[in-house]
N, CA, C and O of each residue as an XYZ file, in Angstrom:
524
protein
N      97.913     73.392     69.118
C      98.991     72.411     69.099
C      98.659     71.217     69.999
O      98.875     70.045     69.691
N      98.135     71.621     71.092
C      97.489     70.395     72.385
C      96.620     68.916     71.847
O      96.453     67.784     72.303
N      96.053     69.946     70.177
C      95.261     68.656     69.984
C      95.963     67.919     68.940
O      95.278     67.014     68.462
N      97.240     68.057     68.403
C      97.777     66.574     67.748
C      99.013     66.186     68.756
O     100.032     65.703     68.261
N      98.923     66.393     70.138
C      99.583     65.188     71.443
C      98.927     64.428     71.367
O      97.699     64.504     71.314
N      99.746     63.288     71.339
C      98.506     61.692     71.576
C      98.265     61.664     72.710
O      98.511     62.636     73.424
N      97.794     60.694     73.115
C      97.235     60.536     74.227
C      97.771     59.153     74.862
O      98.592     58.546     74.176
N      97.420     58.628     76.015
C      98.110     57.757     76.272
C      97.325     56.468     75.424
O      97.976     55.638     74.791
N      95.991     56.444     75.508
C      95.589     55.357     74.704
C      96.143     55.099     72.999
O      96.134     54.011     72.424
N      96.562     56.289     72.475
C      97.179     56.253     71.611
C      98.462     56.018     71.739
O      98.849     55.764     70.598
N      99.374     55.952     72.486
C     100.250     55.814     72.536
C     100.646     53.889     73.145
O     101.738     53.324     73.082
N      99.383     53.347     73.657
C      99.216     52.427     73.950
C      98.631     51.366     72.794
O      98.553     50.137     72.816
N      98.316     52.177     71.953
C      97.807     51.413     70.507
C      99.082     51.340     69.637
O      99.475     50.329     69.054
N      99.710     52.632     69.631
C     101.354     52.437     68.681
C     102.237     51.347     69.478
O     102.783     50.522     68.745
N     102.394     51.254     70.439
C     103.154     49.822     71.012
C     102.345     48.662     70.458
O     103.035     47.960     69.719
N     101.103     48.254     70.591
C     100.442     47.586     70.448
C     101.019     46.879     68.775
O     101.563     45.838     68.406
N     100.496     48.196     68.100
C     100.747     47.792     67.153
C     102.574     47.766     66.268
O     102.771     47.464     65.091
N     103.323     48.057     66.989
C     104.890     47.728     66.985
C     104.930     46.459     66.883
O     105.234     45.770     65.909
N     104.496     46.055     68.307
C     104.421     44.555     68.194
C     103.853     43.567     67.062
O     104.454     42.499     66.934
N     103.032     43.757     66.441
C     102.461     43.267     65.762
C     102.917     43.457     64.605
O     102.504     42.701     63.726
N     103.924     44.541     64.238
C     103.930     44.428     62.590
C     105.698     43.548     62.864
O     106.201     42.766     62.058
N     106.299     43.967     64.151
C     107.350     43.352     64.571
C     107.729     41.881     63.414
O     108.555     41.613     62.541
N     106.342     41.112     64.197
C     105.939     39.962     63.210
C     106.214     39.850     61.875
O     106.696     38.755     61.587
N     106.116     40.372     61.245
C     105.650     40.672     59.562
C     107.677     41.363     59.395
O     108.276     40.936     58.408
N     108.326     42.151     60.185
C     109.608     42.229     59.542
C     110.490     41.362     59.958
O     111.511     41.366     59.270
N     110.483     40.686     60.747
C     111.415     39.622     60.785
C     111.204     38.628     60.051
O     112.229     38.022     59.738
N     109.925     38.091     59.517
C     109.970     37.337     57.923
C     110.339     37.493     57.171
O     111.004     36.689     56.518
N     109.943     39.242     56.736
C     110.248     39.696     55.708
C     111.705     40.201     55.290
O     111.967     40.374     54.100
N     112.673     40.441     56.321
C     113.610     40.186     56.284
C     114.492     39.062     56.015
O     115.493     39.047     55.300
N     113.964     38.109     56.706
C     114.985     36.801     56.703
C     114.043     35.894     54.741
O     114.655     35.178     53.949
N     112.920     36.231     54.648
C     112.533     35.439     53.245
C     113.518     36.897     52.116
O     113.908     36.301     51.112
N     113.700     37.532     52.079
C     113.931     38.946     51.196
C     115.815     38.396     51.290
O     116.541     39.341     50.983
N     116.248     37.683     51.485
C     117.668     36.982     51.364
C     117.872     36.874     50.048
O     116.992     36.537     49.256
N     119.011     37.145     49.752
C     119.697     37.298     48.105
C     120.933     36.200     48.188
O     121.411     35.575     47.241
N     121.303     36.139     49.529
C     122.684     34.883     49.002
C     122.296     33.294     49.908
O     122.938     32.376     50.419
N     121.074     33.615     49.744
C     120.708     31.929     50.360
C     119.285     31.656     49.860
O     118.500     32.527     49.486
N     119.038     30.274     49.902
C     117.636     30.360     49.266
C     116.612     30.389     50.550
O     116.916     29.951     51.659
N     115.533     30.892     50.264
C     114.303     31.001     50.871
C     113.097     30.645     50.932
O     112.296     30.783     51.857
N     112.948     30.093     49.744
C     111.800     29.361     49.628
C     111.182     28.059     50.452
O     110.008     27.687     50.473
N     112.410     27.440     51.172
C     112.045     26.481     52.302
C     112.011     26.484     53.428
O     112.003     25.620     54.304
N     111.981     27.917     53.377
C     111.539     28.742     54.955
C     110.183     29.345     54.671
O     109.497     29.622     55.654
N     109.676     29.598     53.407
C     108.545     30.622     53.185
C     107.451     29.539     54.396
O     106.945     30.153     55.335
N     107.175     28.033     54.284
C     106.191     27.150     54.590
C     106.045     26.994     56.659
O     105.021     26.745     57.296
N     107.783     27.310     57.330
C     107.785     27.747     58.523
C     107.644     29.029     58.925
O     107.315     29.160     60.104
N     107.807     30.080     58.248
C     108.014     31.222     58.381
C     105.768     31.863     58.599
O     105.263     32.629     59.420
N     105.221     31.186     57.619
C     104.263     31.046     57.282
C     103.367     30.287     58.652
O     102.432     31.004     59.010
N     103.433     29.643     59.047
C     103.099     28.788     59.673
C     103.373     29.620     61.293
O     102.788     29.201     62.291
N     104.119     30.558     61.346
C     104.547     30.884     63.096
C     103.096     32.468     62.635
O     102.135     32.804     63.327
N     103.601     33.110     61.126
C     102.767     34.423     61.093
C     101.308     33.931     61.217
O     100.517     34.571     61.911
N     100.894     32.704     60.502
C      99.548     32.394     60.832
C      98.980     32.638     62.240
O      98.276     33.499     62.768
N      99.868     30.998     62.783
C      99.528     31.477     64.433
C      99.134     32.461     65.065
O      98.011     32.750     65.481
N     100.304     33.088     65.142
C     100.224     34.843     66.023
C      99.121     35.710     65.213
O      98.399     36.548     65.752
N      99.107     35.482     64.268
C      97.433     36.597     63.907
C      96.476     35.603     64.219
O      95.488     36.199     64.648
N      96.267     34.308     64.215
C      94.942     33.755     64.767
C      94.533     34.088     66.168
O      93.441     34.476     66.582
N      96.084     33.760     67.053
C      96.458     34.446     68.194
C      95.710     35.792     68.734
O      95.063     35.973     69.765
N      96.086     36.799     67.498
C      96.059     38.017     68.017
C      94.240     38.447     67.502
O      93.731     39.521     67.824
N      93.744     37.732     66.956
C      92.900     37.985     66.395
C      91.621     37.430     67.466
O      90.649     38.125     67.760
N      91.875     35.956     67.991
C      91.153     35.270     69.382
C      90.909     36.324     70.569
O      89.959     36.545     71.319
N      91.996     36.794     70.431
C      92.100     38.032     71.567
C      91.541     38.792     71.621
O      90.852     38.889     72.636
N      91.457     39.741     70.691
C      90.575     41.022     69.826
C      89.440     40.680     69.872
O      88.734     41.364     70.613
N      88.755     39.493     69.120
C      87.728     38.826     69.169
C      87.076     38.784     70.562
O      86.106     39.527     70.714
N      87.458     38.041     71.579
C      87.076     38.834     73.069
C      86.866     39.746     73.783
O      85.970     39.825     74.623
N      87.931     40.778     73.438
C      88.099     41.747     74.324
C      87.841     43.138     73.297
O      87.428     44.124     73.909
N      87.958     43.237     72.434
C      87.459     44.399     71.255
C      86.894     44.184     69.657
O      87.265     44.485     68.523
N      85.926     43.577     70.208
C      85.391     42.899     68.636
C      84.990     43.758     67.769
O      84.867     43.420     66.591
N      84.727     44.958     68.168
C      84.003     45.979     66.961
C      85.777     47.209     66.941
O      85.656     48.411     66.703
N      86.811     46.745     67.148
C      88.112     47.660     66.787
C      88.468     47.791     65.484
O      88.087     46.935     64.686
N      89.237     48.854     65.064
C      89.835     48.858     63.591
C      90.651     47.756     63.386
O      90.604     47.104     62.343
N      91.699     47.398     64.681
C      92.320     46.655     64.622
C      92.390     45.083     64.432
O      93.235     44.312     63.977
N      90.882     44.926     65.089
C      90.320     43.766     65.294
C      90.023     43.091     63.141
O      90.356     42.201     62.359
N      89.208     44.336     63.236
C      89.136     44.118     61.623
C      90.400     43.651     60.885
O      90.490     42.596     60.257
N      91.553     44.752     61.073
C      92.450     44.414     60.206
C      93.429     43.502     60.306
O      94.248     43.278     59.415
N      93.379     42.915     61.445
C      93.864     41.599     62.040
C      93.096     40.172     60.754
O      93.592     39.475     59.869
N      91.744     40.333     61.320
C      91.197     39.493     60.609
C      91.470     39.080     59.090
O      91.660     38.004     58.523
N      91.386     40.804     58.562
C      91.861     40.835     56.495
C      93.071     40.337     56.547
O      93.229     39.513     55.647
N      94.141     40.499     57.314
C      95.267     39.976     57.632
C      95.530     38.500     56.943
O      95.995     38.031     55.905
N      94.758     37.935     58.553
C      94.717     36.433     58.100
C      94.101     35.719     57.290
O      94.323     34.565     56.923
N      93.070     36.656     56.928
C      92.257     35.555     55.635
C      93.311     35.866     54.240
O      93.414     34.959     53.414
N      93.881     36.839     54.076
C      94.801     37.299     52.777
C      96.090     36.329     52.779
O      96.577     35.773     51.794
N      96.565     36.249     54.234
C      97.704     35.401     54.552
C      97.326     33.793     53.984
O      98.226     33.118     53.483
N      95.892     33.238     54.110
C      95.769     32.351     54.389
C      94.759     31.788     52.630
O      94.500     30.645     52.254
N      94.470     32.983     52.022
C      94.502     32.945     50.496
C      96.009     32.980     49.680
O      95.977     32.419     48.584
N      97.372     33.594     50.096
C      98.213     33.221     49.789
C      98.920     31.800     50.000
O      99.561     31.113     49.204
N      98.581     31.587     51.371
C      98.963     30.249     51.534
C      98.157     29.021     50.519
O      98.832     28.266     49.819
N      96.823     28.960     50.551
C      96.293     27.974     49.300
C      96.936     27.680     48.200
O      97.167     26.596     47.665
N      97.367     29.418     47.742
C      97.794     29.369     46.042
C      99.316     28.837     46.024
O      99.636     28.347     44.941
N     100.337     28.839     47.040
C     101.505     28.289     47.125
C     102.001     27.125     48.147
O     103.206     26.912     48.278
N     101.272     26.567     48.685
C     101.258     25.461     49.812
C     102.257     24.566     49.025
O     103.384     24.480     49.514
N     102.061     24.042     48.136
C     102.495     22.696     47.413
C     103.853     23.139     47.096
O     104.752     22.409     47.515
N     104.199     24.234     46.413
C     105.553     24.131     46.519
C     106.510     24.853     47.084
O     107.619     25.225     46.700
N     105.670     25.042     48.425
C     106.638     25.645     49.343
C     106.481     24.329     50.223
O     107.254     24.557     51.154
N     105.883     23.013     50.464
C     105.839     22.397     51.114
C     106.946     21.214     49.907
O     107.778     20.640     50.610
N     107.002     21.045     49.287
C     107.924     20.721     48.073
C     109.688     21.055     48.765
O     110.518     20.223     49.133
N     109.757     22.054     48.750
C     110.937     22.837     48.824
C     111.567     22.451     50.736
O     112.700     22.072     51.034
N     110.386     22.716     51.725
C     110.411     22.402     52.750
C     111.546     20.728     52.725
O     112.651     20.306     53.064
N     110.263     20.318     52.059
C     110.923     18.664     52.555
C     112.205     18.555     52.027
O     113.176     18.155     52.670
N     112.214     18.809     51.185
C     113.821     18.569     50.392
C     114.943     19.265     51.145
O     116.048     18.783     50.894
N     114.939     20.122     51.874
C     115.209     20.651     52.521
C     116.214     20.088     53.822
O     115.843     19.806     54.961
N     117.517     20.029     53.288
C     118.239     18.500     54.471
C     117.794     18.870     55.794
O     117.304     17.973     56.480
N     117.910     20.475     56.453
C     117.563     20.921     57.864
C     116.375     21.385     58.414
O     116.268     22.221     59.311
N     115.372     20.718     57.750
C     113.688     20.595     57.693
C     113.025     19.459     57.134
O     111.845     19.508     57.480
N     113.198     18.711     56.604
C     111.990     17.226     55.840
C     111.085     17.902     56.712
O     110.925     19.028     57.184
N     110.326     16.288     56.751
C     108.882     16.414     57.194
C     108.837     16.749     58.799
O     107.846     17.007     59.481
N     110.283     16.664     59.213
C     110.450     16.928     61.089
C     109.817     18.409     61.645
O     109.288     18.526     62.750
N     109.989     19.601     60.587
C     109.840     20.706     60.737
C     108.216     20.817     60.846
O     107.766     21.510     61.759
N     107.518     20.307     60.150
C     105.819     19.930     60.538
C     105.463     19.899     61.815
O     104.705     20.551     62.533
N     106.234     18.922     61.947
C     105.893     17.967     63.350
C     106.490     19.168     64.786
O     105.986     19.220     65.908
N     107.523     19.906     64.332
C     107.768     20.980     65.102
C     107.025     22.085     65.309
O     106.753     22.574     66.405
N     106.711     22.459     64.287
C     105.797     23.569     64.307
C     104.177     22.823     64.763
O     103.235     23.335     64.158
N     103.966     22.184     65.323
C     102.903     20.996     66.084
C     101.895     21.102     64.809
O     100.724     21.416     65.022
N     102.319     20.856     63.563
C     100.715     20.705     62.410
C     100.013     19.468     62.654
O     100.636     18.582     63.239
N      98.438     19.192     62.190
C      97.829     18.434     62.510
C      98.631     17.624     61.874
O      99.631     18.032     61.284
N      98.256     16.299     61.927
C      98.737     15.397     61.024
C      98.264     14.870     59.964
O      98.957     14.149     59.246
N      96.875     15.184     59.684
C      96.347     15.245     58.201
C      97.505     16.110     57.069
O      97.971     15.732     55.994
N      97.675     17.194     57.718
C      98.719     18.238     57.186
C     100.129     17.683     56.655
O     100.601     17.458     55.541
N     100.467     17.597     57.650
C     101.727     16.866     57.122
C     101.449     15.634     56.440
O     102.533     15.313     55.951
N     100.596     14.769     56.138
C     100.415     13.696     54.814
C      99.971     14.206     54.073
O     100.272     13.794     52.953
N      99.121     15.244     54.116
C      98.758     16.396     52.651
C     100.132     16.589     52.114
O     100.386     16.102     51.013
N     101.197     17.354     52.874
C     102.725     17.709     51.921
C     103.317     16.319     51.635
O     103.959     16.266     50.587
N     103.244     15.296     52.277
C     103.860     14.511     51.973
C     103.158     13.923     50.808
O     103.953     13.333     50.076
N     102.065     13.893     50.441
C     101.589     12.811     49.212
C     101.813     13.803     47.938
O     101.826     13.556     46.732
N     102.023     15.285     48.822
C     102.017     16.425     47.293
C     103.087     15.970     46.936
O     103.354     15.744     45.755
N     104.010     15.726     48.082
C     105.907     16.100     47.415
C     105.541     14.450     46.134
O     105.546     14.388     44.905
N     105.304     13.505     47.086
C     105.413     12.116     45.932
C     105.041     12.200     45.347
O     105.647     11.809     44.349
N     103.821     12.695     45.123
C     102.400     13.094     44.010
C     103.408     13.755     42.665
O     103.378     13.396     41.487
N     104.125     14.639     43.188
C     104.711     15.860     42.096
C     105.824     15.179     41.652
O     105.871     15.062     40.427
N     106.886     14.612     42.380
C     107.853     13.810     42.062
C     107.291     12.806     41.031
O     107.820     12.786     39.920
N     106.436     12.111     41.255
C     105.843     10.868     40.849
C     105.352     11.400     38.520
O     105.423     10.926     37.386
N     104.946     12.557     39.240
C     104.759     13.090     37.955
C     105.914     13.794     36.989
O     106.057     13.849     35.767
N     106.566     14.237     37.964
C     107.674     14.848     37.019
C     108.737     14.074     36.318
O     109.087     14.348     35.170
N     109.384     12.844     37.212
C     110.470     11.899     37.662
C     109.780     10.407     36.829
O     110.360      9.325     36.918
């Protein structure tokens, strides 16, 4: 029985990783909304989960580069960041239109500023075509 007690390093990896998926349900909660829309949160919501896994991943990268965790940090963000490609435009669409976000919410979440004229020429770009 002694040998399935964790141990403290294990028990120091399940906090670890609490924290970290922490991340991932408070999005997934607040985008998974049925009586409000969500789609002009997916582009901030997106933008804080990036961070904190680049974050958490810089870290790892230093201090445990050959970890499981380290790995799955990484698949993390490159998957996060292949979803983001395929929907950028019209979640950055939805953003701006957005009366309690336009383009201010960019500038909050500190994006470069190439970035924010990328959404901005998409939103006119798409308008321009549809309108």
């Amino acid at each position: 029985l002694r040998s399935y007690l964790l141990s403290d390093e294990d028990w120091t990896l399940l906090s670890r990783l609490q924290s970290i998926l922490d991340i991932f349900v408070k999005a997934t909660e607040h985008l998974s909304g049925s009586s409000y829309p969500t789609l002009s949160v997916q582009l901030p919501y997106f933008a804080v989960l990036a961070s904190r896994l680049e974050q958490l991943v810089e870290e790892l990268r230093e201090t445990d580069p050959d970890s499981d965790l380290f790995y799955a940090l990484t698949q993390a963000w490159i998957k996060l960041d292949q979803y983001h490609a395929q929907t950028a435009s019209s979640q950055a669409i939805a953003t701006i239109l957005d009366p309690q976000y336009k383009l201010q919410i960019f500038r909050n979440l500190s994006w470069r500023e190439e970035w924010i004229t990328e959404a901005q020429t998409s939103f006119i770009q798409t308008y321009n075509d549809q309108y």
